[in-house]
Amino acid sequence: MSRSRSSLLPLLALLAVPWSVQTFAGTRPPGFVFAWGLLNVDPVSVTFLWDFLFRYTMGLPDYILAWPLSVACYGAALASAFAGHLLDRDDPRVTAGLLAAAGVAQLSLARGFSFQPGRTAWPLGTLACWLVAWWVYRQRGA
C-alpha cells in the first residue's frame, strides 16, 4: 500500500467516529456529534451539518461554531491527503497540521458544551484527529 493511500484510510475512518459524545445528568441517553451531523438515540434522529448550519443556528452560542470550523479543517486535511494520493506528491505536515487544528476546535466545542449544567462532553474527535495526525506525520520518516 502506498504511503498516501495508507494515510487516506485513517482520515476516512474519522467519519465513523463520534467527534463529541454528550452525556447528561439523569436518564437522558447520550448525543453524538459526528463530522457529518448530530445523532440522537431517543428518539432516533439525525441532523446533518448543513441543516444545522442553515436552519437551526439562530440564537446558538458562539462555541458551537467550533464544530463547522473543525469540519472545515478536516475537509482540508482530506483534500490534502487525496491530492497527495492522486499526484503522488504529498506533504504530511499539511495534513497532520490541519488534523491537529480540527482536534483543537473539537476540544473547544466540548469545553463549551461542558459548561452547561448537567451536561458533559467527551472530545473523542480531538483524540481521534490527533492520533490520525500522528499516524500521517509519522509516515513522513518512512
PDB file of C-alpha atoms in Angstrom:
ATOM      1  CA  MET A   1       0.000   0.000   0.000  1.00  0.00           C
ATOM      2  CA  SER A   2       1.398   3.392  -0.935  1.00  0.00           C
ATOM      3  CA  ARG A   3       2.174   5.940   1.718  1.00  0.00           C
ATOM      4  CA  SER A   4      -0.536   8.348   0.544  1.00  0.00           C
ATOM      5  CA  ARG A   5      -3.196   5.601   0.480  1.00  0.00           C
ATOM      6  CA  SER A   6      -2.253   4.436   3.967  1.00  0.00           C
ATOM      7  CA  SER A   7      -2.765   7.994   5.211  1.00  0.00           C
ATOM      8  CA  LEU A   8      -6.089   8.356   3.368  1.00  0.00           C
ATOM      9  CA  LEU A   9      -7.786   5.371   5.029  1.00  0.00           C
ATOM     10  CA  PRO A  10      -7.426   6.581   8.644  1.00  0.00           C
ATOM     11  CA  LEU A  11      -8.656  10.006   7.534  1.00  0.00           C
ATOM     12  CA  LEU A  12     -11.805   8.483   6.058  1.00  0.00           C
ATOM     13  CA  ALA A  13     -12.305   6.430   9.232  1.00  0.00           C
ATOM     14  CA  LEU A  14     -12.765   9.696  11.147  1.00  0.00           C
ATOM     15  CA  LEU A  15     -16.216   9.950   9.544  1.00  0.00           C
ATOM     16  CA  ALA A  16     -17.335   6.949  11.638  1.00  0.00           C
ATOM     17  CA  VAL A  17     -16.018   8.243  14.976  1.00  0.00           C
ATOM     18  CA  PRO A  18     -18.221  10.481  17.118  1.00  0.00           C
ATOM     19  CA  TRP A  19     -16.245  13.675  17.495  1.00  0.00           C
ATOM     20  CA  SER A  20     -18.000  14.564  20.705  1.00  0.00           C
ATOM     21  CA  VAL A  21     -20.208  12.477  22.970  1.00  0.00           C
ATOM     22  CA  GLN A  22     -22.649  14.484  25.065  1.00  0.00           C
ATOM     23  CA  THR A  23     -23.724  12.849  28.308  1.00  0.00           C
ATOM     24  CA  PHE A  24     -26.436  14.245  30.540  1.00  0.00           C
ATOM     25  CA  ALA A  25     -27.333  14.014  34.204  1.00  0.00           C
ATOM     26  CA  GLY A  26     -30.269  11.722  34.849  1.00  0.00           C
ATOM     27  CA  THR A  27     -31.626   9.132  32.455  1.00  0.00           C
ATOM     28  CA  ARG A  28     -31.379  11.021  29.163  1.00  0.00           C
ATOM     29  CA  PRO A  29     -29.326   8.999  26.636  1.00  0.00           C
ATOM     30  CA  PRO A  30     -26.159  10.484  25.158  1.00  0.00           C
ATOM     31  CA  GLY A  31     -25.990  12.524  21.969  1.00  0.00           C
ATOM     32  CA  PHE A  32     -23.266  12.136  19.368  1.00  0.00           C
ATOM     33  CA  VAL A  33     -21.616  14.837  17.250  1.00  0.00           C
ATOM     34  CA  PHE A  34     -20.019  13.484  14.071  1.00  0.00           C
ATOM     35  CA  ALA A  35     -18.245  15.358  11.285  1.00  0.00           C
ATOM     36  CA  TRP A  36     -21.394  14.907   9.177  1.00  0.00           C
ATOM     37  CA  GLY A  37     -24.082  15.648  11.771  1.00  0.00           C
ATOM     38  CA  LEU A  38     -25.748  15.072  15.132  1.00  0.00           C
ATOM     39  CA  LEU A  39     -27.162  11.702  16.155  1.00  0.00           C
ATOM     40  CA  ASN A  40     -29.654  11.307  18.977  1.00  0.00           C
ATOM     41  CA  VAL A  41     -30.798   7.856  20.027  1.00  0.00           C
ATOM     42  CA  ASP A  42     -34.008   8.544  21.981  1.00  0.00           C
ATOM     43  CA  PRO A  43     -35.879   9.257  19.837  1.00  0.00           C
ATOM     44  CA  VAL A  44     -33.612   8.302  16.965  1.00  0.00           C
ATOM     45  CA  SER A  45     -32.925  11.400  14.897  1.00  0.00           C
ATOM     46  CA  VAL A  46     -30.182  12.749  12.672  1.00  0.00           C
ATOM     47  CA  THR A  47     -29.466  16.397  11.968  1.00  0.00           C
ATOM     48  CA  PHE A  48     -26.961  16.824   9.162  1.00  0.00           C
ATOM     49  CA  LEU A  49     -24.338  19.540   9.460  1.00  0.00           C
ATOM     50  CA  TRP A  50     -25.742  21.607   6.573  1.00  0.00           C
ATOM     51  CA  ASP A  51     -29.227  21.557   8.159  1.00  0.00           C
ATOM     52  CA  PHE A  52     -27.736  22.556  11.468  1.00  0.00           C
ATOM     53  CA  LEU A  53     -25.814  25.440   9.892  1.00  0.00           C
ATOM     54  CA  PHE A  54     -28.538  26.810   7.639  1.00  0.00           C
ATOM     55  CA  ARG A  55     -31.760  26.024   9.552  1.00  0.00           C
ATOM     56  CA  TYR A  56     -31.103  25.773  13.278  1.00  0.00           C
ATOM     57  CA  THR A  57     -28.309  28.208  14.143  1.00  0.00           C
ATOM     58  CA  MET A  58     -30.300  31.265  15.186  1.00  0.00           C
ATOM     59  CA  GLY A  59     -29.523  32.152  18.794  1.00  0.00           C
ATOM     60  CA  LEU A  60     -26.983  29.405  19.442  1.00  0.00           C
ATOM     61  CA  PRO A  61     -23.832  30.111  21.485  1.00  0.00           C
ATOM     62  CA  ASP A  62     -20.623  31.025  19.651  1.00  0.00           C
ATOM     63  CA  TYR A  63     -18.718  27.937  20.793  1.00  0.00           C
ATOM     64  CA  ILE A  64     -20.958  25.832  18.517  1.00  0.00           C
ATOM     65  CA  LEU A  65     -19.130  27.398  15.541  1.00  0.00           C
ATOM     66  CA  ALA A  66     -16.116  25.294  16.532  1.00  0.00           C
ATOM     67  CA  TRP A  67     -17.950  22.317  15.035  1.00  0.00           C
ATOM     68  CA  PRO A  68     -18.089  23.568  11.409  1.00  0.00           C
ATOM     69  CA  LEU A  69     -14.586  25.012  11.838  1.00  0.00           C
ATOM     70  CA  SER A  70     -13.271  21.584  12.820  1.00  0.00           C
ATOM     71  CA  VAL A  71     -15.106  20.009   9.884  1.00  0.00           C
ATOM     72  CA  ALA A  72     -13.560  22.592   7.515  1.00  0.00           C
ATOM     73  CA  CYS A  73     -10.081  21.735   8.838  1.00  0.00           C
ATOM     74  CA  TYR A  74     -10.890  18.040   8.468  1.00  0.00           C
ATOM     75  CA  GLY A  75     -12.146  18.578   4.910  1.00  0.00           C
ATOM     76  CA  ALA A  76      -8.952  20.439   4.015  1.00  0.00           C
ATOM     77  CA  ALA A  77      -6.888  17.597   5.526  1.00  0.00           C
ATOM     78  CA  LEU A  78      -8.874  15.094   3.475  1.00  0.00           C
ATOM     79  CA  ALA A  79      -8.331  17.187   0.325  1.00  0.00           C
ATOM     80  CA  SER A  80      -4.608  17.397   1.085  1.00  0.00           C
ATOM     81  CA  ALA A  81      -4.316  13.634   1.521  1.00  0.00           C
ATOM     82  CA  PHE A  82      -6.451  12.921  -1.547  1.00  0.00           C
ATOM     83  CA  ALA A  83      -4.408  15.320  -3.700  1.00  0.00           C
ATOM     84  CA  GLY A  84      -1.247  13.678  -2.394  1.00  0.00           C
ATOM     85  CA  HIS A  85      -2.671  10.306  -3.366  1.00  0.00           C
ATOM     86  CA  LEU A  86      -3.617  11.470  -6.875  1.00  0.00           C
ATOM     87  CA  LEU A  87      -0.422  13.379  -7.560  1.00  0.00           C
ATOM     88  CA  ASP A  88       1.823  11.019  -5.585  1.00  0.00           C
ATOM     89  CA  ARG A  89       3.339  14.103  -4.026  1.00  0.00           C
ATOM     90  CA  ASP A  90       2.111  14.928  -0.587  1.00  0.00           C
ATOM     91  CA  ASP A  91       3.361  16.836   2.410  1.00  0.00           C
ATOM     92  CA  PRO A  92       2.131  15.035   5.531  1.00  0.00           C
ATOM     93  CA  ARG A  93       2.902  18.128   7.613  1.00  0.00           C
ATOM     94  CA  VAL A  94      -0.019  19.927   5.950  1.00  0.00           C
ATOM     95  CA  THR A  95      -2.449  17.063   6.525  1.00  0.00           C
ATOM     96  CA  ALA A  96      -1.265  16.494  10.099  1.00  0.00           C
ATOM     97  CA  GLY A  97      -1.392  20.216  10.893  1.00  0.00           C
ATOM     98  CA  LEU A  98      -4.963  20.507   9.627  1.00  0.00           C
ATOM     99  CA  LEU A  99      -5.992  17.472  11.679  1.00  0.00           C
ATOM    100  CA  ALA A 100      -4.341  18.963  14.755  1.00  0.00           C
ATOM    101  CA  ALA A 101      -6.328  22.173  14.196  1.00  0.00           C
ATOM    102  CA  ALA A 102      -9.551  20.148  13.809  1.00  0.00           C
ATOM    103  CA  GLY A 103      -8.774  18.469  17.128  1.00  0.00           C
ATOM    104  CA  VAL A 104      -8.264  21.802  18.879  1.00  0.00           C
ATOM    105  CA  ALA A 105     -11.568  23.103  17.510  1.00  0.00           C
ATOM    106  CA  GLN A 106     -13.359  19.973  18.728  1.00  0.00           C
ATOM    107  CA  LEU A 107     -11.812  20.432  22.156  1.00  0.00           C
ATOM    108  CA  SER A 108     -13.220  23.963  22.177  1.00  0.00           C
ATOM    109  CA  LEU A 109     -16.672  22.616  21.285  1.00  0.00           C
ATOM    110  CA  ALA A 110     -16.566  20.010  24.058  1.00  0.00           C
ATOM    111  CA  ARG A 111     -15.423  22.636  26.536  1.00  0.00           C
ATOM    112  CA  GLY A 112     -18.343  24.886  25.609  1.00  0.00           C
ATOM    113  CA  PHE A 113     -20.863  22.064  25.947  1.00  0.00           C
ATOM    114  CA  SER A 114     -19.433  21.044  29.322  1.00  0.00           C
ATOM    115  CA  PHE A 115     -20.192  24.457  30.833  1.00  0.00           C
ATOM    116  CA  GLN A 116     -23.905  23.712  30.565  1.00  0.00           C
ATOM    117  CA  PRO A 117     -25.433  22.384  33.794  1.00  0.00           C
ATOM    118  CA  GLY A 118     -25.972  18.629  33.802  1.00  0.00           C
ATOM    119  CA  ARG A 119     -24.016  18.039  30.588  1.00  0.00           C
ATOM    120  CA  THR A 120     -20.561  16.623  29.981  1.00  0.00           C
ATOM    121  CA  ALA A 121     -18.910  16.465  26.576  1.00  0.00           C
ATOM    122  CA  TRP A 122     -16.271  13.874  25.808  1.00  0.00           C
ATOM    123  CA  PRO A 123     -13.993  15.074  22.959  1.00  0.00           C
ATOM    124  CA  LEU A 124     -13.351  11.759  21.192  1.00  0.00           C
ATOM    125  CA  GLY A 125     -12.809  13.623  17.927  1.00  0.00           C
ATOM    126  CA  THR A 126      -9.906  15.524  19.435  1.00  0.00           C
ATOM    127  CA  LEU A 127      -8.166  12.299  20.375  1.00  0.00           C
ATOM    128  CA  ALA A 128      -9.029  10.646  17.050  1.00  0.00           C
ATOM    129  CA  CYS A 129      -7.847  13.617  14.950  1.00  0.00           C
ATOM    130  CA  TRP A 130      -4.620  13.888  16.916  1.00  0.00           C
ATOM    131  CA  LEU A 131      -3.998  10.139  16.637  1.00  0.00           C
ATOM    132  CA  VAL A 132      -4.520  10.216  12.865  1.00  0.00           C
ATOM    133  CA  ALA A 133      -2.325  13.351  12.625  1.00  0.00           C
ATOM    134  CA  TRP A 134       0.430  11.474  14.447  1.00  0.00           C
ATOM    135  CA  TRP A 135      -0.085   8.479  12.132  1.00  0.00           C
ATOM    136  CA  VAL A 136       0.111  10.621   8.989  1.00  0.00           C
ATOM    137  CA  TYR A 137       3.110  12.631  10.180  1.00  0.00           C
ATOM    138  CA  ARG A 138       4.892   9.512  11.462  1.00  0.00           C
ATOM    139  CA  GLN A 139       4.906   8.188   7.919  1.00  0.00           C
ATOM    140  CA  ARG A 140       6.998  11.157   6.866  1.00  0.00           C
ATOM    141  CA  GLY A 141      10.123   9.322   8.017  1.00  0.00           C
ATOM    142  CA  ALA A 142       9.047   6.053   6.364  1.00  0.00           C
TER     143      ALA A 142
END
